[in-house]
mmCIF file of C-alpha atoms in Angstrom:
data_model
loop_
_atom_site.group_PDB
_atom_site.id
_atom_site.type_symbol
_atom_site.label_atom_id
_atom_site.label_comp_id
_atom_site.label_asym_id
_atom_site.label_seq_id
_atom_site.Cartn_x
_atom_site.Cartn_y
_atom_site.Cartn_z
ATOM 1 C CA UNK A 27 65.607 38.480 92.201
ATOM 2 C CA UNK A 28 69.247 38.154 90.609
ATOM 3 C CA UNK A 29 72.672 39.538 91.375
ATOM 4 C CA UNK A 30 75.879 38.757 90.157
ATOM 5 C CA UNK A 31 78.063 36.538 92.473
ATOM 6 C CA UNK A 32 81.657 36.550 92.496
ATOM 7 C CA UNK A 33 83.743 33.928 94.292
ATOM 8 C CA UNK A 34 85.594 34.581 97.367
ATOM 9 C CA UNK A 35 89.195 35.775 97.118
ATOM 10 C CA UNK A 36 90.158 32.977 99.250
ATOM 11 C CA UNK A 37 87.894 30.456 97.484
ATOM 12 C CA UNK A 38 90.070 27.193 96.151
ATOM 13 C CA UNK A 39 90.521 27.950 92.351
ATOM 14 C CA UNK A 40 89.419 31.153 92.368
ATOM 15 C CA UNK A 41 87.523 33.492 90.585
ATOM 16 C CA UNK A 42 87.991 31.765 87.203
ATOM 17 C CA UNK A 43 86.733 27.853 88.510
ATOM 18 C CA UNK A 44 84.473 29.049 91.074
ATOM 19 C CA UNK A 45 82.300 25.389 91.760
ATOM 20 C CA UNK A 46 78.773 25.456 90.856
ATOM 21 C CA UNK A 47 77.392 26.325 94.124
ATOM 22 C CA UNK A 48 78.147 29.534 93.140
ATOM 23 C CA UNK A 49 75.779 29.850 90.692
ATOM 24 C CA UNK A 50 72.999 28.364 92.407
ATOM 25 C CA UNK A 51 73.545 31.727 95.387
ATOM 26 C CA UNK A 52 73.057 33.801 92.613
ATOM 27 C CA UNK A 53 70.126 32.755 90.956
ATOM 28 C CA UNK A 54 68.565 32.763 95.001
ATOM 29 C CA UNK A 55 70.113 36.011 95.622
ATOM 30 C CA UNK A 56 72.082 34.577 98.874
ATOM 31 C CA UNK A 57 75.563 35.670 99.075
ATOM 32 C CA UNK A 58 78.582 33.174 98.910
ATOM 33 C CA UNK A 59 80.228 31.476 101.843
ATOM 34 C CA UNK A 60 83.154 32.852 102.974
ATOM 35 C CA UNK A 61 85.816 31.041 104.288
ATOM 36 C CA UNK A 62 85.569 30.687 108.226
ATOM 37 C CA UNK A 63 81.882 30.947 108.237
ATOM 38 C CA UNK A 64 80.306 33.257 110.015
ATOM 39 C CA UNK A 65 77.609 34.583 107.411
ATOM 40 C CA UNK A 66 74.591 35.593 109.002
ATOM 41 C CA UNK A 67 74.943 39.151 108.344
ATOM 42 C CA UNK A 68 75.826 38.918 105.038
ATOM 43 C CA UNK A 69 73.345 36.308 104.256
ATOM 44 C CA UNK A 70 70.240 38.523 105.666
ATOM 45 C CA UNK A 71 71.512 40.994 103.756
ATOM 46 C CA UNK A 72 71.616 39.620 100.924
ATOM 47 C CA UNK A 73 67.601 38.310 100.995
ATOM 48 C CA UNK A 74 66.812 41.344 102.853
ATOM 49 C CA UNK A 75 66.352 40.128 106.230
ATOM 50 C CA UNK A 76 66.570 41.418 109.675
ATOM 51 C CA UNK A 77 69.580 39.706 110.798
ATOM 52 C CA UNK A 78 68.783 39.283 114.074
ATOM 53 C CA UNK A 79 66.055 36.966 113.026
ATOM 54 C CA UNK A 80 68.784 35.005 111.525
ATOM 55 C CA UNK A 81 70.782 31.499 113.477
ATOM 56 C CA UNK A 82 73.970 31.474 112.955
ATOM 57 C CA UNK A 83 74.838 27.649 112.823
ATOM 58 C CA UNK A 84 77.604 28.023 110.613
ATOM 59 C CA UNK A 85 80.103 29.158 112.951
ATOM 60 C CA UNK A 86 80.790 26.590 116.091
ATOM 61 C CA UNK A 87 80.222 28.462 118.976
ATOM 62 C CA UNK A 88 78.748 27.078 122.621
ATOM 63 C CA UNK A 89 75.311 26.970 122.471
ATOM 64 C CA UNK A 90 75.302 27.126 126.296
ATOM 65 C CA UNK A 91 77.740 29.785 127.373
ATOM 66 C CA UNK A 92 77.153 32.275 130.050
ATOM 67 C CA UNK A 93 75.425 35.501 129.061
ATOM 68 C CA UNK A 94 78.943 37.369 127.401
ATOM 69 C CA UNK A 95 76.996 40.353 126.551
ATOM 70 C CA UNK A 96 75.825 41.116 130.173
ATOM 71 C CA UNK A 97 79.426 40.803 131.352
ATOM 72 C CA UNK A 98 80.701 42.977 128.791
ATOM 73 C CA UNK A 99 77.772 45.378 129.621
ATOM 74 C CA UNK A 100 79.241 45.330 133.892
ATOM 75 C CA UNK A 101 82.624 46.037 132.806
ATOM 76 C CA UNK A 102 82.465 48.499 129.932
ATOM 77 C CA UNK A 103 84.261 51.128 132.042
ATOM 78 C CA UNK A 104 87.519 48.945 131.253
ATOM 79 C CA UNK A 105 87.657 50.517 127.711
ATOM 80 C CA UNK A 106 89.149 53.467 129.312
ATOM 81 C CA UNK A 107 92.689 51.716 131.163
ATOM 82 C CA UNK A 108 95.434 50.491 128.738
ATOM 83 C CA UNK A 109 95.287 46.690 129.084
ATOM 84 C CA UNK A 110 97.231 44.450 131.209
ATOM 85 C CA UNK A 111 97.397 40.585 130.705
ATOM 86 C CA UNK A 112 99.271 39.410 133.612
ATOM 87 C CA UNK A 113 96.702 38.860 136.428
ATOM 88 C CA UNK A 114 94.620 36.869 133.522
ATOM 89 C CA UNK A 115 97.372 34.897 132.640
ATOM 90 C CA UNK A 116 97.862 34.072 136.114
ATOM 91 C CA UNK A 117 94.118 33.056 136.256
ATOM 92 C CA UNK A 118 94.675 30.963 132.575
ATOM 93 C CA UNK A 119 97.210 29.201 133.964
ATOM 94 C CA UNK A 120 95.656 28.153 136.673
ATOM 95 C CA UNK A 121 92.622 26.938 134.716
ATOM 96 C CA UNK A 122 94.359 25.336 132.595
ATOM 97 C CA UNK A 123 96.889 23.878 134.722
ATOM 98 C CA UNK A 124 99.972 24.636 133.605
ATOM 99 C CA UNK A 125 103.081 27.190 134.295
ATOM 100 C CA UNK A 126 102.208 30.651 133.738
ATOM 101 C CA UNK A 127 105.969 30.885 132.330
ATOM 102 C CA UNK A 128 104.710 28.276 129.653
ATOM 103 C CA UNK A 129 101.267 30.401 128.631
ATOM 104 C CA UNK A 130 100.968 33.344 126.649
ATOM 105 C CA UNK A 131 97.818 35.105 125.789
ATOM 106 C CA UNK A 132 96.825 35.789 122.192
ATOM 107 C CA UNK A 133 94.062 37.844 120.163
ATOM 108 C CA UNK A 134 92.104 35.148 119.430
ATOM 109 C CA UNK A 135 93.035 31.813 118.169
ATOM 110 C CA UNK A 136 94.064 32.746 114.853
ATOM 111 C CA UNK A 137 96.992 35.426 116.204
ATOM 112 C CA UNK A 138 98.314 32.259 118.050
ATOM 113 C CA UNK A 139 97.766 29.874 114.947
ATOM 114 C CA UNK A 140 99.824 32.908 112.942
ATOM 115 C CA UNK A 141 102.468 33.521 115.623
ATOM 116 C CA UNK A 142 103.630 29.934 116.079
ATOM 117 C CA UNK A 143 103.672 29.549 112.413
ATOM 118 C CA UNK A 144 105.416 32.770 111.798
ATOM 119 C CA UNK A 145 107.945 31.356 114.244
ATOM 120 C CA UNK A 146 108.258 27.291 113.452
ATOM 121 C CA UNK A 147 106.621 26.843 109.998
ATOM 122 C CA UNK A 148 105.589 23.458 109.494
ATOM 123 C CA UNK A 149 102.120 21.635 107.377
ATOM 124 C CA UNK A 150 99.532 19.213 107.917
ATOM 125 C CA UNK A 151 99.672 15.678 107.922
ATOM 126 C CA UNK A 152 96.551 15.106 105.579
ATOM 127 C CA UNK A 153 93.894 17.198 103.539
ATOM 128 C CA UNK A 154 91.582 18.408 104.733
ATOM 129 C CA UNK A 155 92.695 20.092 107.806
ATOM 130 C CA UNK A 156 91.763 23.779 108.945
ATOM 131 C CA UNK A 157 93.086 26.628 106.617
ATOM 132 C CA UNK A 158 94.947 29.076 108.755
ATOM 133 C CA UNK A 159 97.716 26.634 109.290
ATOM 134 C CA UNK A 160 101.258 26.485 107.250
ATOM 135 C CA UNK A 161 100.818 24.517 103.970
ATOM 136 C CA UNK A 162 104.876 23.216 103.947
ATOM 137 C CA UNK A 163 106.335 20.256 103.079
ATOM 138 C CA UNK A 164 109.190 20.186 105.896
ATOM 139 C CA UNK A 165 108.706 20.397 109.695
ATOM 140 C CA UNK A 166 106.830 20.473 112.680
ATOM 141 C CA UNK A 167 103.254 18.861 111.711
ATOM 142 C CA UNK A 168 99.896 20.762 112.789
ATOM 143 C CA UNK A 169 96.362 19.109 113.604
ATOM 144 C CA UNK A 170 92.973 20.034 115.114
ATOM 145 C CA UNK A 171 91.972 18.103 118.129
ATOM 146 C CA UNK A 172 89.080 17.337 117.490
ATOM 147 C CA UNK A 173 89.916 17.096 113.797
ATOM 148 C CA UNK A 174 87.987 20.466 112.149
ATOM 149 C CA UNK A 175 86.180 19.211 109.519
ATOM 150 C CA UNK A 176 86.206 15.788 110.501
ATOM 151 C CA UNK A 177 84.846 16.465 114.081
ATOM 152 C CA UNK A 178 86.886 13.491 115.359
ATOM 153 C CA UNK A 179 88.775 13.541 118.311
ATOM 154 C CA UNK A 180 92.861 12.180 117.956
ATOM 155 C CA UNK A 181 93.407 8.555 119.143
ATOM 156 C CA UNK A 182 96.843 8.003 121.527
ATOM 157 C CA UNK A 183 98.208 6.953 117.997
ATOM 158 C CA UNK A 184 98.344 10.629 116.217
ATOM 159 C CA UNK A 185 101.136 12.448 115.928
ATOM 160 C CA UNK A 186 101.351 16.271 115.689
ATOM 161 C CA UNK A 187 104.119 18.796 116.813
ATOM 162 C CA UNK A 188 101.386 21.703 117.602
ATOM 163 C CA UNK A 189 97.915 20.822 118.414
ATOM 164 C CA UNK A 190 94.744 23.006 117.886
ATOM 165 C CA UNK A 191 92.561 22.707 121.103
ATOM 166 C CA UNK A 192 90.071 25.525 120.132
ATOM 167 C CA UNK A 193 86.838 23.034 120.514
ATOM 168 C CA UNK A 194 89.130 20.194 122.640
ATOM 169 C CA UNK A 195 87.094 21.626 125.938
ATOM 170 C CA UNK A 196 83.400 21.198 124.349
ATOM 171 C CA UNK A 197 84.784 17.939 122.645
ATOM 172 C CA UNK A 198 85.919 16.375 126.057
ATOM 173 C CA UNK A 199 84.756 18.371 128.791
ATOM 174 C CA UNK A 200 88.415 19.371 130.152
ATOM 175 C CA UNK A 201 90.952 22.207 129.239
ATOM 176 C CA UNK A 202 93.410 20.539 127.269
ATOM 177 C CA UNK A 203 95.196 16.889 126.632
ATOM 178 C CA UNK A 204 98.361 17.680 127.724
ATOM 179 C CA UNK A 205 100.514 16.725 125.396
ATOM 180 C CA UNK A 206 104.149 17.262 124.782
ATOM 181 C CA UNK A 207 105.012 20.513 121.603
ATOM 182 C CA UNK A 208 103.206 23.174 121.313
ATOM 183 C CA UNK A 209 99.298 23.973 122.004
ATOM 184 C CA UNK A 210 97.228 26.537 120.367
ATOM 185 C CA UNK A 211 93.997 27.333 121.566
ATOM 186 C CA UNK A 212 90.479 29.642 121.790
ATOM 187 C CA UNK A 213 88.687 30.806 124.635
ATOM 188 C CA UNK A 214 86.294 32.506 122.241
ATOM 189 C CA UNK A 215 84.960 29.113 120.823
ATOM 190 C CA UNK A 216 84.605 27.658 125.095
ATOM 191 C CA UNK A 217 82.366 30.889 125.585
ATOM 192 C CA UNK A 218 81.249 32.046 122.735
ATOM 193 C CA UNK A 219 82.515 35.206 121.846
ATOM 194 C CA UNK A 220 84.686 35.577 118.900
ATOM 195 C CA UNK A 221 84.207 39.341 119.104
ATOM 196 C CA UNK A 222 86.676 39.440 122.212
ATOM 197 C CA UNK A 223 89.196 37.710 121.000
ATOM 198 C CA UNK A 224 91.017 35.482 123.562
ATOM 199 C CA UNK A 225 93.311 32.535 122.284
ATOM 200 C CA UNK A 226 96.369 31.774 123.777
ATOM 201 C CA UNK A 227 99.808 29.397 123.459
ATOM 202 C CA UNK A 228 101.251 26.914 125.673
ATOM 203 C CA UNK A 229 104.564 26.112 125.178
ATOM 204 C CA UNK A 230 107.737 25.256 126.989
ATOM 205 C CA UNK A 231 109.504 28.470 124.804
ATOM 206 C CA UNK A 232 106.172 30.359 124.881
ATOM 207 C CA UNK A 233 107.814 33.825 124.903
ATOM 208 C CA UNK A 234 109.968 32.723 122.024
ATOM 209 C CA UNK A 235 106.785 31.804 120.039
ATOM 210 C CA UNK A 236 104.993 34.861 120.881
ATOM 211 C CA UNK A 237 108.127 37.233 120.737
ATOM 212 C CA UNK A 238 106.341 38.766 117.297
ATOM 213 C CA UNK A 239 103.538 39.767 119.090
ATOM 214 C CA UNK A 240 102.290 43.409 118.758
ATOM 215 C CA UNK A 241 101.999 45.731 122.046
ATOM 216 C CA UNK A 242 98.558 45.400 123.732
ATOM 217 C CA UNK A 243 97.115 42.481 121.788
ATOM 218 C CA UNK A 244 94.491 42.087 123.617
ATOM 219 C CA UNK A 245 91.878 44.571 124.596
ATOM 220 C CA UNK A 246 90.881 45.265 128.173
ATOM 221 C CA UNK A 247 87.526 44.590 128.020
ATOM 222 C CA UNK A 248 88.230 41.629 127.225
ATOM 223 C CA UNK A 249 90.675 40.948 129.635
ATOM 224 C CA UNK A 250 88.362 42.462 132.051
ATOM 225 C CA UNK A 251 85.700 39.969 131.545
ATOM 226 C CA UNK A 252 88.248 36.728 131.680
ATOM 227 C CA UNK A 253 88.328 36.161 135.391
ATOM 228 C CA UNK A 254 84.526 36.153 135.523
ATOM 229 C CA UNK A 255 83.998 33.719 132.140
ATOM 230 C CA UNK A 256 86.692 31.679 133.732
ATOM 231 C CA UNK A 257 84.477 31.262 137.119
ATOM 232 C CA UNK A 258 81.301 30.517 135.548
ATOM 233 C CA UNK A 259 83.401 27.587 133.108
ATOM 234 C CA UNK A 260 81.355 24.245 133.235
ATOM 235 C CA UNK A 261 83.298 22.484 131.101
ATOM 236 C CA UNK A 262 81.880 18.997 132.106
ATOM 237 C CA UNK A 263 78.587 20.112 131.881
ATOM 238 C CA UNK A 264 78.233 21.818 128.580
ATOM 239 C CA UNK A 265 80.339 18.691 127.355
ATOM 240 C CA UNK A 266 77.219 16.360 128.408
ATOM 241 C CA UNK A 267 74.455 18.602 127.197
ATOM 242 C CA UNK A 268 76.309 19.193 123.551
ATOM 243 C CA UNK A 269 76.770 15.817 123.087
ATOM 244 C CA UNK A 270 72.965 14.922 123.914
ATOM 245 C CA UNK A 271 72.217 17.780 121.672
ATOM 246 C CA UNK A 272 74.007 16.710 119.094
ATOM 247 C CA UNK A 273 72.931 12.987 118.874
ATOM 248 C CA UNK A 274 69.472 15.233 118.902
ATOM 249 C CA UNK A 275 70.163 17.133 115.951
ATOM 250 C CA UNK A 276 71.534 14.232 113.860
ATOM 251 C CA UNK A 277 68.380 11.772 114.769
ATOM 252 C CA UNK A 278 66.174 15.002 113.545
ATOM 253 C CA UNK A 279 68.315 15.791 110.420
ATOM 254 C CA UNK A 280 68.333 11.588 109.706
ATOM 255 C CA UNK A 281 64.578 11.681 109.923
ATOM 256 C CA UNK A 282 63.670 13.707 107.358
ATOM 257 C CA UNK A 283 66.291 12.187 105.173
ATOM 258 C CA UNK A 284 69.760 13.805 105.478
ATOM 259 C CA UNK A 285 72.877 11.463 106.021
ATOM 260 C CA UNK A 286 74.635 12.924 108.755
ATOM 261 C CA UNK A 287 77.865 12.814 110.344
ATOM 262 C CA UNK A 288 78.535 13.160 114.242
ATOM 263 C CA UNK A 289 81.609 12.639 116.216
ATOM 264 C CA UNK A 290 83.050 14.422 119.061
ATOM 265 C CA UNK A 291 82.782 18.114 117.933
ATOM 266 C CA UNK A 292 80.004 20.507 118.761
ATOM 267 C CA UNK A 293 78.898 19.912 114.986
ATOM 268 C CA UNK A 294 77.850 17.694 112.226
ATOM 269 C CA UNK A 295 78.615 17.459 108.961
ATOM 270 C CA UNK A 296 75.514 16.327 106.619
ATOM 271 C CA UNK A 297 75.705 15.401 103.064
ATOM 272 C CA UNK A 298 73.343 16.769 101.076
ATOM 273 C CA UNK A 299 72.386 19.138 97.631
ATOM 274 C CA UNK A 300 72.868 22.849 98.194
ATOM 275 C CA UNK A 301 71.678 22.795 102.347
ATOM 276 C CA UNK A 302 72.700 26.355 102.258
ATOM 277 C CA UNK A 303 71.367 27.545 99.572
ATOM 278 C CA UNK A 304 67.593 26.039 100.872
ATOM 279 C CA UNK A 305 67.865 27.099 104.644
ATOM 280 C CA UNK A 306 68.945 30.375 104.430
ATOM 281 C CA UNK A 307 65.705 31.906 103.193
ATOM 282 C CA UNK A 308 64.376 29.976 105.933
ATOM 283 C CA UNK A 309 66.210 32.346 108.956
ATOM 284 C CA UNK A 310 69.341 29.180 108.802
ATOM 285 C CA UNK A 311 72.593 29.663 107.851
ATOM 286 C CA UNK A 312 74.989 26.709 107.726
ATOM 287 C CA UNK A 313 78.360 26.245 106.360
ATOM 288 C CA UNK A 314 79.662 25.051 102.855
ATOM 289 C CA UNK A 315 82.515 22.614 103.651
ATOM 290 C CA UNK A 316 83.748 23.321 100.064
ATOM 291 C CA UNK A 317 86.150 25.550 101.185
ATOM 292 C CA UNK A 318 87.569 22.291 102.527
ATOM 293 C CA UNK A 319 87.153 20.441 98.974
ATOM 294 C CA UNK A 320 84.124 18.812 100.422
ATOM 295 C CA UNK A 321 81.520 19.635 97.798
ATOM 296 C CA UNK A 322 78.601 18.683 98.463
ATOM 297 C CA UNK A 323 78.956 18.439 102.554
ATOM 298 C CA UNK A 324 78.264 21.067 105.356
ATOM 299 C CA UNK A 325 78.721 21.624 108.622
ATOM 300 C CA UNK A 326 75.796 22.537 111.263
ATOM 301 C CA UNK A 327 76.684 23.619 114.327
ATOM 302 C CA UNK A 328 75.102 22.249 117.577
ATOM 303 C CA UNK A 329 72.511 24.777 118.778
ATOM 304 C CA UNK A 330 70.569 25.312 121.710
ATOM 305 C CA UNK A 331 67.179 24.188 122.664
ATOM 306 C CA UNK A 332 65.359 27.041 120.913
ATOM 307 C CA UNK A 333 67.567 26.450 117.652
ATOM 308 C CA UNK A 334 67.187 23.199 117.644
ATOM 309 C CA UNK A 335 63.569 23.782 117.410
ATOM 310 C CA UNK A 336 63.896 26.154 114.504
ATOM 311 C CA UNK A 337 65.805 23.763 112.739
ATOM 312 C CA UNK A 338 63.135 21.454 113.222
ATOM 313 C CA UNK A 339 60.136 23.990 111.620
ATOM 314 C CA UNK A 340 62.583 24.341 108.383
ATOM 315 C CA UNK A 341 63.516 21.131 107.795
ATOM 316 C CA UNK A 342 59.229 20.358 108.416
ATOM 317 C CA UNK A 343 59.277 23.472 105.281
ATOM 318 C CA UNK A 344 62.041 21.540 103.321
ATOM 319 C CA UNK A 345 60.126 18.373 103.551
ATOM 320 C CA UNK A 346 56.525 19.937 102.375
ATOM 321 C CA UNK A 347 58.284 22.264 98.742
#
């Protein structure tokens, strides 16, 4: 089978130095990482497979969230009321512990990430850091906490102006550190469903740094289902049971031969020639950290038991070509 493959848009360089890895997709006929990861779909299309066969471990989601799509299923009648966000940012707050004057809610992560930096500007401290934040030279400094790729979680020593939380509550097992500036976050990554798109701000001047926002951000089905995700949180325990799964996953990945590495984050990164490329006729997507300049490196997402267990049976595959 062969295609032509073009590089992302988005991809560093561009169309005209598009890496290697490129090439490689195309002679397999598996469709080029985007940016965010994500791919499933587009992977299984791509070899021609059902995608609901396929796991998903290159976006970070929690492998042990409540059942989203049986909520969503009890309150589909919300779809008909024009939303309101002010009894769920009552309930946010009070999650997450701070003043509901200091909290707005945003549609998804990414609207927050875009809002505040719409607003303040700023840049990162260091390459590689996560690529929806402002790339300037001059003021207020961003960072992921825990550091996205790195997986790392920010010692009492790091400095940042506005700090990404979006996989802080997995990482630590509590809603947020607290911390003086601004905080951006994603309840979409906590429960683990991007498709409803709930992030949200903390801030002292959190109506100034949301003042851009459109009418209605946020849907109501969404908003409908907060309160309930928000009661069935168990942030403590899905902290202990990703961490033992993820020392799991590295030992497994180690065995066969993979140097792996595992920090705080409900991932790991593994080092290793064309992963993606080799898993995903396999039913395994994972993600290309060369969108982050790491060539070479990729990111696997901690799954569940019954992923876990699929990973095992390809890497078994790998092992045995």
């Amino acid at each position: 089978m062969s295609m032509v493959v073009a590089a992302p848009a988005d991809w560093p360089g561009g169309q005209s130095e598009a890496p290697a890895a490129l090439e490689s997709m195309a002679k397999h006929g598996i469709s080029p990482a985007g940016l965010h990861g994500g791919d499933a779909a587009a992977v299984a299309e791509s070899l021609g497979l059902d995608p609901a066969s396929m796991l998903d471990l290159s976006q970070n989601l929690n492998p042990f969230a409540p059942d989203v799509e049986q909520l969503v299923r009890e309150h589909a009648v919300a779809v008909r009321c024009y939303p309101s966000t002010d009894a769920a940012h009552r309930l946010l707050a009070e999650a997450l512990d701070v003043d509901v004057n200091r909290l707005r809610l945003t549609n998804g992560g990414s609207e927050a990430i875009a809002l505040v930096a719409r607003e303040i500007g700023g840049g990162v401290a260091r390459e590689p850091e996560f690529s929806l934040y402002p790339r300037g030279r001059d003021g207020p400094v961003w960072r992921s906490d825990p550091h996205s790729p790195g997986g790392s979680l920010a010692g009492a020593e790091v400095h940042a102006d506005v700090w990404d939380e979006a996989f802080y509550p997995l990482a630590t097992g509590r809603w947020s550190a607290a911390r003086p500036g601004v905080t951006v976050g994603s309840l979409t990554k906590t429960f683990a469903c991007p498709g409803l798109r709930l992030g949200y701000v903390i801030a002292d001047d959190a109506e100034r740094m949301t003042q851009n926002q459109q009418k209605w951000p946020i849907g109501s089905l969404a908003l409908a289902v907060l309160p309930e995700l928000l009661r069935q949180a168990d942030l403590i325990g899905w902290h202990v049971r990703i961490a033992q799964q993820r020392a799991t996953l590295a030992a497994l990945l180690e065995a066969y031969g993979w140097p792996v590495r595992a920090a705080d984050a409900p991932w790991v990164l593994v080092e290793a020639d064309d992963l993606r490329t080799r898993l995903a006729p396999l039913g395994i997507v994972v993600r290309d950290c060369a969108s982050f300049g790491m060539h070479g490196t990729f990111r696997i997402a901690v799954p569940n038991d019954d992923g876990l267990e699929a990973v095992a049976l390809a890497l078994e595959r790998l092992a045995h070509e």
